[in-house]
Coordinates of C-alpha atoms in Angstrom, one line a residue:
X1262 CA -59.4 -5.6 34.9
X1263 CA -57.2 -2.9 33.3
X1264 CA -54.0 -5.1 33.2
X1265 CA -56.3 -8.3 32.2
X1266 CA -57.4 -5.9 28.9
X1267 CA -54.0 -4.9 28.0
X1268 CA -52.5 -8.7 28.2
X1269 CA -55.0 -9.6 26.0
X1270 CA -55.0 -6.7 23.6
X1271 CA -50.9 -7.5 23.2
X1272 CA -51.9 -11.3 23.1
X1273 CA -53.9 -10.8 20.3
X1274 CA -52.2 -8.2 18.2
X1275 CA -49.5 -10.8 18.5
X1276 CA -51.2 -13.5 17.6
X1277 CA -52.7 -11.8 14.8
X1278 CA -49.3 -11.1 13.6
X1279 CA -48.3 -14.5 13.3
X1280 CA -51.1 -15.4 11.5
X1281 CA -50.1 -12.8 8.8
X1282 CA -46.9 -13.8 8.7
X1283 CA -47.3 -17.2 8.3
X1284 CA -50.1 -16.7 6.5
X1285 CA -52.9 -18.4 8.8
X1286 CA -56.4 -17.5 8.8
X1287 CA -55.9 -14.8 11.9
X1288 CA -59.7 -14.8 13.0
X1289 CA -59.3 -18.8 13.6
X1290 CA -56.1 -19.0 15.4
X1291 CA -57.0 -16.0 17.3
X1292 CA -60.7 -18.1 18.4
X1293 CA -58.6 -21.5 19.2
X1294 CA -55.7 -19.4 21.1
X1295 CA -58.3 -18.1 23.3
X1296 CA -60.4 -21.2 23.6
X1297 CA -56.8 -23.4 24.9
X1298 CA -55.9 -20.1 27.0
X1299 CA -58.8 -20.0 28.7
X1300 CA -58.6 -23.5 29.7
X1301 CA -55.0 -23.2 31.2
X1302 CA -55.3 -23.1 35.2
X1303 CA -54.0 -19.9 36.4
X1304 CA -55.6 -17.4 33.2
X1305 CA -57.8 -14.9 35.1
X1306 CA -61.0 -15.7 33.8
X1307 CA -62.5 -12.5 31.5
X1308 CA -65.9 -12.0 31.8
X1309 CA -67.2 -10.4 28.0
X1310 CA -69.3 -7.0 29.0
X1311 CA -71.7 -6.5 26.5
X1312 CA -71.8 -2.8 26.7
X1313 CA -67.8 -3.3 26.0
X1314 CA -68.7 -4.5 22.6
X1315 CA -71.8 -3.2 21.8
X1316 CA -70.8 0.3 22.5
X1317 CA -66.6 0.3 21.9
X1318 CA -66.0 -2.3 19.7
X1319 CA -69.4 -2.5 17.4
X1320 CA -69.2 1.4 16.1
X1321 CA -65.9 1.3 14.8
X1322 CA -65.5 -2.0 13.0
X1323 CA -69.3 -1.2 11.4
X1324 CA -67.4 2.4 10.8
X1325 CA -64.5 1.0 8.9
X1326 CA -66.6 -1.3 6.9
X1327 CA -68.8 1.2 5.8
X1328 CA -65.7 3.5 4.8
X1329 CA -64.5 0.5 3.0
X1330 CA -67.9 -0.4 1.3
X1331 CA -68.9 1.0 -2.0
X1332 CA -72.4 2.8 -2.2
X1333 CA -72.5 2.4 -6.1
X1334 CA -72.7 -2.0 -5.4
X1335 CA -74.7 -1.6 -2.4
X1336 CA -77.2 -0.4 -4.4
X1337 CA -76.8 -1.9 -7.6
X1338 CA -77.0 -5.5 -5.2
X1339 CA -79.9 -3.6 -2.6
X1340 CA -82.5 -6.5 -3.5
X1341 CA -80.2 -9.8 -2.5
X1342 CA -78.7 -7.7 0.6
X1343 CA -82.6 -6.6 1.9
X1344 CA -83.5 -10.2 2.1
X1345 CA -79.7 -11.2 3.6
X1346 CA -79.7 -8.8 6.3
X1347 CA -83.6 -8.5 7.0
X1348 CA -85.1 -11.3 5.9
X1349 CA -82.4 -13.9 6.7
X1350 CA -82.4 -12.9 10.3
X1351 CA -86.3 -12.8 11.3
X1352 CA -86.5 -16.3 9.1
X1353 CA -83.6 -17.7 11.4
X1354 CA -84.8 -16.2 14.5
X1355 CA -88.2 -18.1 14.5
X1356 CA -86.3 -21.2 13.1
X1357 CA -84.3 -21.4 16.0
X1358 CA -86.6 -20.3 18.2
X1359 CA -89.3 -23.1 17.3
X1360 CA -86.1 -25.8 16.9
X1361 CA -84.9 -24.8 20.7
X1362 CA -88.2 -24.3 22.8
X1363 CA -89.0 -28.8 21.8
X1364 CA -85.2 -29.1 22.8
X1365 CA -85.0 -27.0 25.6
X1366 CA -87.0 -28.3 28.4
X1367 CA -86.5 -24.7 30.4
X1368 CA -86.7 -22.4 28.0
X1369 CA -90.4 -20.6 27.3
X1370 CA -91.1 -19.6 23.7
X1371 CA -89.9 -16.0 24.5
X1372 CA -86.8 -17.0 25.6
X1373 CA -85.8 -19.3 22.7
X1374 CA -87.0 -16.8 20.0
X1375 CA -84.5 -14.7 21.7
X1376 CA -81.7 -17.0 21.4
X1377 CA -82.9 -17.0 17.7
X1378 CA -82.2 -13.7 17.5
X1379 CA -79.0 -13.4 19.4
X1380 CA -77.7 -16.2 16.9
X1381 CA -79.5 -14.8 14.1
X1382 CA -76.7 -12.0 12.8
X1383 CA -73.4 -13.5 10.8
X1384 CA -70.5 -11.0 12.0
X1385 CA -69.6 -8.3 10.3
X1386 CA -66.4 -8.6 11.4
X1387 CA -65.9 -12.5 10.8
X1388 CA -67.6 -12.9 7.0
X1389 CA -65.4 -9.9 5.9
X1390 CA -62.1 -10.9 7.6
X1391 CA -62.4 -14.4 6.0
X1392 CA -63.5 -13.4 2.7
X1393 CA -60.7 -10.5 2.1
X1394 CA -58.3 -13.9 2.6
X1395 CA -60.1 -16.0 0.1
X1396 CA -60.2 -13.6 -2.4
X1397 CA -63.7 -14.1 -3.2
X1398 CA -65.2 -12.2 -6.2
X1399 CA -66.4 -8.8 -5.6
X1400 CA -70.2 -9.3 -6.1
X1401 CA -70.2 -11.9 -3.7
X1402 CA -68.4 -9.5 -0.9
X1403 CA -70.8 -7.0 -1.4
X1404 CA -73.2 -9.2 -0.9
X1405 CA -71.7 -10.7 2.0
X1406 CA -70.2 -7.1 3.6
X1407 CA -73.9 -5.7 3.0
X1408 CA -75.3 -8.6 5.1
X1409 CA -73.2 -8.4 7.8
X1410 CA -73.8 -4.1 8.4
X1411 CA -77.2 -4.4 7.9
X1412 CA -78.1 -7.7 9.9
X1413 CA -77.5 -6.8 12.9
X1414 CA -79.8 -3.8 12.8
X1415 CA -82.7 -6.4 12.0
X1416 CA -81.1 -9.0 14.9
X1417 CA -80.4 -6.7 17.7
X1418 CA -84.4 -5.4 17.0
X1419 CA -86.3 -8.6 17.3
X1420 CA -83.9 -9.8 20.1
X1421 CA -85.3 -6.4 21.9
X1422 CA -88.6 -7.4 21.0
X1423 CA -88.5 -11.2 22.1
X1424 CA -86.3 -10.4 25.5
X1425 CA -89.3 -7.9 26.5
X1426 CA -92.1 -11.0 26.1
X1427 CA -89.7 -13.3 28.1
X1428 CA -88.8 -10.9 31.1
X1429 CA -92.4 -10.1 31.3
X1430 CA -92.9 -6.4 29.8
X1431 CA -96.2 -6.5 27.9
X1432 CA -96.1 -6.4 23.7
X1433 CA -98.1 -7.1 20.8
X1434 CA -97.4 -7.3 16.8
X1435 CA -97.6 -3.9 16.2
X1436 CA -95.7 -2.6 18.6
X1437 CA -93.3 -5.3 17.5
X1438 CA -93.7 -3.6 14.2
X1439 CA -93.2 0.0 15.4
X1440 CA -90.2 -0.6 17.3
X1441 CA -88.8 -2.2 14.1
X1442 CA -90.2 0.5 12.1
X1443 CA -88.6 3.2 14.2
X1444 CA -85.2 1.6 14.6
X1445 CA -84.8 1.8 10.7
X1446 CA -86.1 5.0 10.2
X1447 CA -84.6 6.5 12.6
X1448 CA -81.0 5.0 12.0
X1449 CA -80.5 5.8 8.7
X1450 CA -82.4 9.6 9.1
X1451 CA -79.5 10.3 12.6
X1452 CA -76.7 8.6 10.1
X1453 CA -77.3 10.5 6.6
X1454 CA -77.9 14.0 8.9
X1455 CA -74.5 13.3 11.0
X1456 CA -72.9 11.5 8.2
X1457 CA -73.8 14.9 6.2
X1458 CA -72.4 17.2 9.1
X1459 CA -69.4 15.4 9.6
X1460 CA -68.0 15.9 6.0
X1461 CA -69.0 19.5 6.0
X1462 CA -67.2 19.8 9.3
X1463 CA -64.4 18.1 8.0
X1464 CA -64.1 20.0 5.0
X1465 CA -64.1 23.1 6.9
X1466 CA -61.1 22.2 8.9
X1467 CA -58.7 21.7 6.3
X1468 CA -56.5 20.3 9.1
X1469 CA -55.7 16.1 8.4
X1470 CA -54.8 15.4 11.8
X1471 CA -57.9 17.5 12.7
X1472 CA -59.8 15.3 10.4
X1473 CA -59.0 11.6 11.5
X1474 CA -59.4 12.8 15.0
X1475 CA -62.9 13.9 14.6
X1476 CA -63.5 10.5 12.1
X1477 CA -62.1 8.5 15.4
X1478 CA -65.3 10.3 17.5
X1479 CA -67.7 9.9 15.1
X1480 CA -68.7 6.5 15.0
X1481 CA -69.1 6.2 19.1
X1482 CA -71.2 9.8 19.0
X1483 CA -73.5 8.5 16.4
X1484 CA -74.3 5.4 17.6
X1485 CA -74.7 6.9 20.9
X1486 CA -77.7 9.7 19.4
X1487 CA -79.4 7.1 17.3
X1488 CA -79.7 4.7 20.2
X1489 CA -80.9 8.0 22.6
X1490 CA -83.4 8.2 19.9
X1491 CA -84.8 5.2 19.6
X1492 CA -83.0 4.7 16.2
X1493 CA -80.5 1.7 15.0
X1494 CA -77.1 3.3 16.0
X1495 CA -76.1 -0.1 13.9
X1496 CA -77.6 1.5 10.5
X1497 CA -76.4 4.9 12.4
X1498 CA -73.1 4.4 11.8
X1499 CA -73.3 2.5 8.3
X1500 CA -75.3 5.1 6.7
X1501 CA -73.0 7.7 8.2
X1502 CA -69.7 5.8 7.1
X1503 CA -70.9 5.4 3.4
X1504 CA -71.8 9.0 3.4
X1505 CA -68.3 10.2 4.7
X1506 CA -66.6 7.2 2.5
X1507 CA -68.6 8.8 -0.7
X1508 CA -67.4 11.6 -0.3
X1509 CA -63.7 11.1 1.2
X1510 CA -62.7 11.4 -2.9
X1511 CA -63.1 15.4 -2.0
X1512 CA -60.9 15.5 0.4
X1513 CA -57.3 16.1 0.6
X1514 CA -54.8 13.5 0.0
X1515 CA -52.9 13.5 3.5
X1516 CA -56.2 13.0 4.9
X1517 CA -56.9 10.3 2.9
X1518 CA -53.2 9.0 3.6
X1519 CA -53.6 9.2 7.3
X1520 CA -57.3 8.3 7.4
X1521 CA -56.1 4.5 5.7
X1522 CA -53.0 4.1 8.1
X1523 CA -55.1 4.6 11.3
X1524 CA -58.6 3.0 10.6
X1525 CA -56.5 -0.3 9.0
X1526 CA -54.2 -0.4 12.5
X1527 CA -57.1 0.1 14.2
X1528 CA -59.3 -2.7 12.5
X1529 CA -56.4 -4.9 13.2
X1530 CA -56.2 -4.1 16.9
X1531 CA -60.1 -4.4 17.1
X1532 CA -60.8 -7.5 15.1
X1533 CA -58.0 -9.4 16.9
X1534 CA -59.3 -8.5 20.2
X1535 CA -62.4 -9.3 19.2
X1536 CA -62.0 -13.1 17.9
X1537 CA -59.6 -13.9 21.2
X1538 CA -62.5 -12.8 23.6
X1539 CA -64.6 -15.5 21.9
X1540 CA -62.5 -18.0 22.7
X1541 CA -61.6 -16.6 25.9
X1542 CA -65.6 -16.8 27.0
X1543 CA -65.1 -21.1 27.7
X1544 CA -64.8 -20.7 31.2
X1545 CA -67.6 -18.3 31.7
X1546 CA -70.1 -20.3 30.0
X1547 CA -68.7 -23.9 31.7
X1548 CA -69.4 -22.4 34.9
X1549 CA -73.0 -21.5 34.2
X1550 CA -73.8 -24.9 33.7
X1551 CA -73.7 -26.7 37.1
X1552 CA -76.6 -29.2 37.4
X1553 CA -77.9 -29.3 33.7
X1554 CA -78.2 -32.7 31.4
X1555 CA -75.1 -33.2 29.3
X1556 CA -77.6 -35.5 26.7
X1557 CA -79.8 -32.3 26.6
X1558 CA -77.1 -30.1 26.2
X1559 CA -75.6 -32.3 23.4
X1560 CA -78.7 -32.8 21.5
X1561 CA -80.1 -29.0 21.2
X1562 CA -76.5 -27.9 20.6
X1563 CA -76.9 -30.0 17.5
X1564 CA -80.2 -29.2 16.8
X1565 CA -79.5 -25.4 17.0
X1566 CA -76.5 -25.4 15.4
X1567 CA -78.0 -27.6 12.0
X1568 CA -81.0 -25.3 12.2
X1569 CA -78.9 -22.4 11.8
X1570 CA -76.8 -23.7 8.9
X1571 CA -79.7 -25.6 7.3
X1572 CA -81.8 -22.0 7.3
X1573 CA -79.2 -19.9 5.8
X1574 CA -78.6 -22.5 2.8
X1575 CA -82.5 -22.9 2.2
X1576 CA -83.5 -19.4 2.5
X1577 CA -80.1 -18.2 0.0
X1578 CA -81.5 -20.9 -2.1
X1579 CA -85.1 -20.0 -2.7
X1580 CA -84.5 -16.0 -2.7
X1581 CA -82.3 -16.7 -5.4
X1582 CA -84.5 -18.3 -7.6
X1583 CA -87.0 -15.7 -7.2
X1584 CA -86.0 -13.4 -9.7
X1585 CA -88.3 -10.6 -7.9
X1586 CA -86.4 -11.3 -4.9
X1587 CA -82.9 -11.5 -5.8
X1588 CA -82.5 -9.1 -8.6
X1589 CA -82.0 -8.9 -12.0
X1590 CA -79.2 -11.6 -12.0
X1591 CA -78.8 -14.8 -10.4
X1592 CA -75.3 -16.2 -9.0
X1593 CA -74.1 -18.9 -10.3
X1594 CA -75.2 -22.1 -7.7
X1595 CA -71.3 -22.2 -6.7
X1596 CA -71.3 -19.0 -5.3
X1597 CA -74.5 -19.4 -3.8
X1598 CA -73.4 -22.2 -2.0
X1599 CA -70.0 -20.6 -0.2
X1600 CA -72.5 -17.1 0.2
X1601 CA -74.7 -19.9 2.4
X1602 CA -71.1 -21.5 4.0
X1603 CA -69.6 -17.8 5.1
X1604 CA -72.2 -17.3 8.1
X1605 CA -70.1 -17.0 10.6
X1606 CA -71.1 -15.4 14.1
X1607 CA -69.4 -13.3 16.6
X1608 CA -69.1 -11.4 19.4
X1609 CA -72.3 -9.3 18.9
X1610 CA -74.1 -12.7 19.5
X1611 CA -71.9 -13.7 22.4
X1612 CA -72.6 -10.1 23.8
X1613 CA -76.5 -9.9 23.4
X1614 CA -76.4 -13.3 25.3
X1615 CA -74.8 -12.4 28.1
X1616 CA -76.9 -8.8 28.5
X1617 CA -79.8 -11.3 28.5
X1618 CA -81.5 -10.3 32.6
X1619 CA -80.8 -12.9 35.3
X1620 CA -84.3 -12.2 36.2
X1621 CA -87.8 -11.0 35.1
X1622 CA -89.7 -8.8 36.6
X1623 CA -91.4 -10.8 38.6
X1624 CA -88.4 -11.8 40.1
X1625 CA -88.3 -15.1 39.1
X1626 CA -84.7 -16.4 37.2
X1627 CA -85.2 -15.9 33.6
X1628 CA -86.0 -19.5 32.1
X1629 CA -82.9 -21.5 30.6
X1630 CA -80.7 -18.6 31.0
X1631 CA -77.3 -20.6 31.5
X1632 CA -78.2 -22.7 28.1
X1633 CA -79.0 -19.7 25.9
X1634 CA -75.7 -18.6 27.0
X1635 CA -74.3 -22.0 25.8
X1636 CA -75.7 -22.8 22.8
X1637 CA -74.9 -19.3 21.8
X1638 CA -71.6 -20.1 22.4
X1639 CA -71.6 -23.4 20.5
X1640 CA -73.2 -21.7 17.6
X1641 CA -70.2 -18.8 17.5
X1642 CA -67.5 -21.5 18.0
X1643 CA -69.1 -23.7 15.5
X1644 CA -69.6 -21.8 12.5
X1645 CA -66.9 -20.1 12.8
X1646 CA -64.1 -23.1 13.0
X1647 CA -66.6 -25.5 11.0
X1648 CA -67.5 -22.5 8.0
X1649 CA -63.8 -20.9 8.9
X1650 CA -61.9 -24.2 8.0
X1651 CA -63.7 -25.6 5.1
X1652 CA -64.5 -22.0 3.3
X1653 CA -61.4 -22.1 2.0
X1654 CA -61.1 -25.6 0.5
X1655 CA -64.9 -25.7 -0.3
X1656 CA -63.7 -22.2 -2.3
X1657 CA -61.1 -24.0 -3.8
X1658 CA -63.6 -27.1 -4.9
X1659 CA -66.3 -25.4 -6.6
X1660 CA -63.7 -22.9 -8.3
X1661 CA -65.1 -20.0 -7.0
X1662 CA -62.5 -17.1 -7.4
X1663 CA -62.1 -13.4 -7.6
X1664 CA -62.0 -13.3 -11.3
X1665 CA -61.3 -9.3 -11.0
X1666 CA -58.1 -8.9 -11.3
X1667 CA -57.5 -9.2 -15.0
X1668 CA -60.4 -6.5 -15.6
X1669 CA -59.7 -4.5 -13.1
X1670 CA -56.1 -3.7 -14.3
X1671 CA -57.4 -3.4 -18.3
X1672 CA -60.0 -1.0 -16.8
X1673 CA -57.1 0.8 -14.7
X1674 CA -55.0 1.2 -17.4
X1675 CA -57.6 2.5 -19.6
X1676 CA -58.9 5.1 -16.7
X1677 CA -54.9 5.8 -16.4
X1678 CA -54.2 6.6 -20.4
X1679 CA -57.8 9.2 -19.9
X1680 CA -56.8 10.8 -16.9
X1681 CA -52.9 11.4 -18.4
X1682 CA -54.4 13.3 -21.8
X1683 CA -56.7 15.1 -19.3
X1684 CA -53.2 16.1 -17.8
X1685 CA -51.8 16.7 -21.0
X1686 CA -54.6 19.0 -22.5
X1687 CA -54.6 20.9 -19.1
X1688 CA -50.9 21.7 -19.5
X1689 CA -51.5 22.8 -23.3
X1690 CA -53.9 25.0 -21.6
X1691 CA -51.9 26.7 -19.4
X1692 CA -48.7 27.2 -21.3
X1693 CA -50.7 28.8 -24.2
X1694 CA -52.4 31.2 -22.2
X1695 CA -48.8 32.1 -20.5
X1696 CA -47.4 32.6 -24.3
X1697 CA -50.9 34.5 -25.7
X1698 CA -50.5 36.8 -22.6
X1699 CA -46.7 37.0 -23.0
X1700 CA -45.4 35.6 -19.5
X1701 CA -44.3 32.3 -21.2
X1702 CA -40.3 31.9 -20.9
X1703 CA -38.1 29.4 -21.7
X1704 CA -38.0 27.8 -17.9
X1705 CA -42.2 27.3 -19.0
X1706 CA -41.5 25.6 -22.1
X1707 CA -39.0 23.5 -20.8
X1708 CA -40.7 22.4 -17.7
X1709 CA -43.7 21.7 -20.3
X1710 CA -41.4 19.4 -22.0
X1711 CA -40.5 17.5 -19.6
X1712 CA -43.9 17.3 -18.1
X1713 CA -45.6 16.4 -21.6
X1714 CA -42.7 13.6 -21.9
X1715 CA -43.4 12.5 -18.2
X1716 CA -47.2 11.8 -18.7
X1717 CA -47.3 10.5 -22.1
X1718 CA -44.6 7.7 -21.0
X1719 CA -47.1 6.7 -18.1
X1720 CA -50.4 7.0 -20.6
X1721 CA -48.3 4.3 -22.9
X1722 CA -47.1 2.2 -20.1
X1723 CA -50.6 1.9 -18.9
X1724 CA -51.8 0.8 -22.1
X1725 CA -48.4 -1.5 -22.9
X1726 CA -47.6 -3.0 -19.4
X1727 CA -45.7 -5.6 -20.9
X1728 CA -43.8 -3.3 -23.4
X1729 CA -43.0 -0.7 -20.8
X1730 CA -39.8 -0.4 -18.4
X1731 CA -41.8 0.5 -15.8
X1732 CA -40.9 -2.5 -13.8
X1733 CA -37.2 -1.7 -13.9
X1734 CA -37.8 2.1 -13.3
X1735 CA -39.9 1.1 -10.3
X1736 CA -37.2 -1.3 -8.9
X1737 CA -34.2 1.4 -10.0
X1738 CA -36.3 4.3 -7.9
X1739 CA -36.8 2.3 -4.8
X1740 CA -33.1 1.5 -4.6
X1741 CA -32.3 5.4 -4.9
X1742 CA -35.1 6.3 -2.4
X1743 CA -33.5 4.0 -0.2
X1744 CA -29.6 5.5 -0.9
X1745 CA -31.6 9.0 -0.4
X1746 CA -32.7 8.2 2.8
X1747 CA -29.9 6.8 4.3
X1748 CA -27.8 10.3 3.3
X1749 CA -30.6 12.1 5.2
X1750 CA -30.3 9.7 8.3
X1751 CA -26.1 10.5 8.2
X1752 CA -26.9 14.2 7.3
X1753 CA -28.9 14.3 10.6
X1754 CA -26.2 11.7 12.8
X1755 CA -23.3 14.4 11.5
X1756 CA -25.6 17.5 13.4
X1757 CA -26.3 18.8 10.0
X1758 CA -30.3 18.8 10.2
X1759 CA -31.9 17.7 13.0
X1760 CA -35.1 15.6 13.6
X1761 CA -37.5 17.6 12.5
X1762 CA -36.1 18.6 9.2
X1763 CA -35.3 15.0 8.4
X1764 CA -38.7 13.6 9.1
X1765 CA -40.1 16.4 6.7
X1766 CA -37.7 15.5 4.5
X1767 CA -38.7 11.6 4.8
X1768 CA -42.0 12.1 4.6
X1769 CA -41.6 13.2 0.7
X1770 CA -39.7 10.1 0.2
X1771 CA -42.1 7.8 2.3
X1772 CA -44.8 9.5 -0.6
X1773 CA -43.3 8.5 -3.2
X1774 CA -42.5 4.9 -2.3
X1775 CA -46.0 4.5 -1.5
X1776 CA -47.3 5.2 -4.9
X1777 CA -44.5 3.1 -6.5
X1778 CA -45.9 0.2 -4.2
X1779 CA -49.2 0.8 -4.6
X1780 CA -51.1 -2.5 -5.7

């Protein structure tokens, strides 16, 4: 099983590179790759383990999401998100549920309310993925990235709720209502309290590498207590990430530096494995299939599927136009439309379905087992190359576009020109208390010059892009960074230095070319 993981994981990081390079949608040619691998004689079939994803690959993509989200929008956009991620997914969960159980000779009502459930939750992993590609305007990733950390929270909840009636464990209403109760609660309370530990301990250690090693922990740890707990370690983590991400503006800039380059190879690695396991699942789910109706298979598939799709576009639809529901402000019907077309699900779905008991407690097989499994695996397959395919041109139709980027430079440039006078009148500062106190000299005053010269010519060119030779200082600096480090490299092949004094060395230079990239 070892080997199988590490084929796959190169597989896909491969795979995944391709797609960048050619500039593919990665999550979709990752899903088909797996989907035509597993149906090659010879693949050694991988069986998905839900506690695999639920408990390795869940916490960190949630972690890196939150890190990424912003707090300020999720609240500014808390109204539309509450009824995305909560009530979306109880709405689609009874849908589905209802839709299945007339389809569905062997399922019992519990059992198809927990395939509602289990297909309830769009992906955090897919909507976000897809949606960085696009370009789509900010609000409407928010609104999106929101949905897809909270939802699954709300999902994974009423899929406990509705597997406990259907295996045969006695519930009622309001202990349906208590367990949801205490899941939320309970979440957010571990995930501010950790969340809250975690930067202080952080702060403390003043060590970077320190620092992302404890960040890699964290996410596993806290979901781990909050599920101990009785808590959410889904809103766990989220609350904890947007806690740490708030605050990650105090802390020091190599931490910052190392904390991007590792959690964005790591979301990579994660993500990639994480759409090829979908695909890879075909086999699995064939071979649970022996002896059932192909006509019944063919018509709930399509019956579960629409009712999936035709719920998320109704429900968007009428919370919008509730002003007490949505918000202040209503989207545009465009962007209402693609929020409705980006449902995608996962592997969270394709894991909860496969944790689903082969029996109930009475011992008895647990009623239309192999189809839930199926028709949560047509629902992930088809949303996500049905939605995954046509976002793009239905983007692309209704002219829905990030529209940010003009604004966001105007409002750079105008935060730029502030923050260089703050730099200026700090430097006036210093060098007259140096002369009133006598310890001014003429190094000061000419390293003041030069200083005051250096930040009023980026406080102009950040006001007068197009009047600046910033360009051509950029491209002139990157083609001496590059001479520099090829001395260094010759310096260190001639015996002069050695390795360790040239990667310090580089490491100034790798800085530098950084910021001059920087987007």
């Amino acid at each position: 099983m070892g080997a199988q993981t590490v084929a796959v994981l190169l597989v896909a990081v491969a795979v995944a590179a391709l797609a960048r390079r050619r500039g593919v949608s990665a999550p979709l040619l990752l899903v088909v790759v797996g989907l035509v691998g597993g149906l090659i004689p010879g693949v050694p079939t991988i069986t998905l383990e839900p506690d695999v994803v639920l408990f390795v690959l869940l916490p960190p993509l949630l972690w890196s999401a939150g890190l990424e989200s912003s707090y300020v929008n999720l609240r500014r956009n808390i109204h539309p998100i509450g009824m995305l991620a909560v009530g979306l997914p109880l709405v689609t969960t009874f849908a589905v549920g209802v839709v299945a159980f007339e389809l569905v000779p062997d399922l019992s009502l519990a059992a198809a309310l927990t395939l509602g459930a289990i297909v309830a939750p769009p992906d955090a992993v897919s909507a976000t993925a897809i949606g960085r590609r696009l370009g789509l305007p900010r609000r409407m990733m928010t609104l999106l990235g929101g949905e897809s950390l909270l939802n699954d929270a709300t999902a994974l909840t009423a899929y406990k709720v509705a597997l406990a009636a259907a295996i045969g464990t006695a519930t009622g209403w309001d202990r349906a209502l208590g367990t949801f109760a205490l899941a939320v609660a309970g979440g957010v309370l571990v995930g501010v309290v950790l969340g809250r530990v975690l930067d202080a301990a952080r702060t403390r250690l003043d060590d970077p590498l320190a620092e992302s090693a404890l960040g890699l922990v964290a996410p596993f740890l806290i979901y781990l207590i909050a599920e101990q707990v009785h808590g959410s370690g889904v809103l766990a983590v989220v609350a904890a990430a947007l806690v740490v991400g708030q605050r990650s503006t105090t802390a020091g800039y190599a931490t910052r530096l190392q904390d991007d380059a590792v959690w964005k190879a790591l979301q990579l690695l994660l993500e990639s494995f994480a759409f090829l396991l979908i695909g890879l699942q075909l086999p699995t789910v064939i071979g649970e299939l022996a002896g059932i109706s192909a006509a019944t298979l063919v018509v709930a598939s399509a019956g579960v599927l629409a009712a999936v799709i035709v719920v998320r576009i109704a429900w968007v639809f009428l919370v919008a136009y509730t002003p007490r529901l949505w918000g202040r402000s209503t989207a545009p019907a465009s962007h209402l439309f693609v929020v409705t077309w980006a449902g995608m699900r996962g592997v969270v779905s394709l894991a909860a379905a496969f944790a689903v008991p082969l029996t109930t407690l009475s011992g008895d097989a647990f009623p239309g087992r192999p189809q839930l499994i199926f028709l949560t695996f047509v629902v992930v397959i088809g949303t996500l190359l049905l939605h995954g395919l046509t976002l793009p041109w239905l983007v692309r139709a209704l002219g829905v576009g990030g529209d940010e980027a003009t604004v966001d430079a105007q409002r750079a440039a105008a935060a730029q020109y502030r923050a260089s006078a703050a730099a200026i009148e700090r430097l006036e500062q210093l060098l007259d208390e140096r002369r009133s106190s006598g310890r001014s000299s003429e190094v000061h005053e000419r390293a003041g010059e030069v200083l005051r010269r250096w930040s009023t010519a980026r406080a102009d060119a950040a006001l007068n892009p197009g009047e600046t030779t910033a360009p051509v200082f950029r491209d002139l600096r990157l083609q001496m960074l590059a001479a520099e480090r090829a001395a260094l490299i010759q310096e260190r092949d001639d015996g002069r230095i050695d390795d360790e004094v040239l990667r310090a060395l580089l490491h100034g230079l790798d800085l530098e070319e950084a910021t001059l990239n920087r987007r």
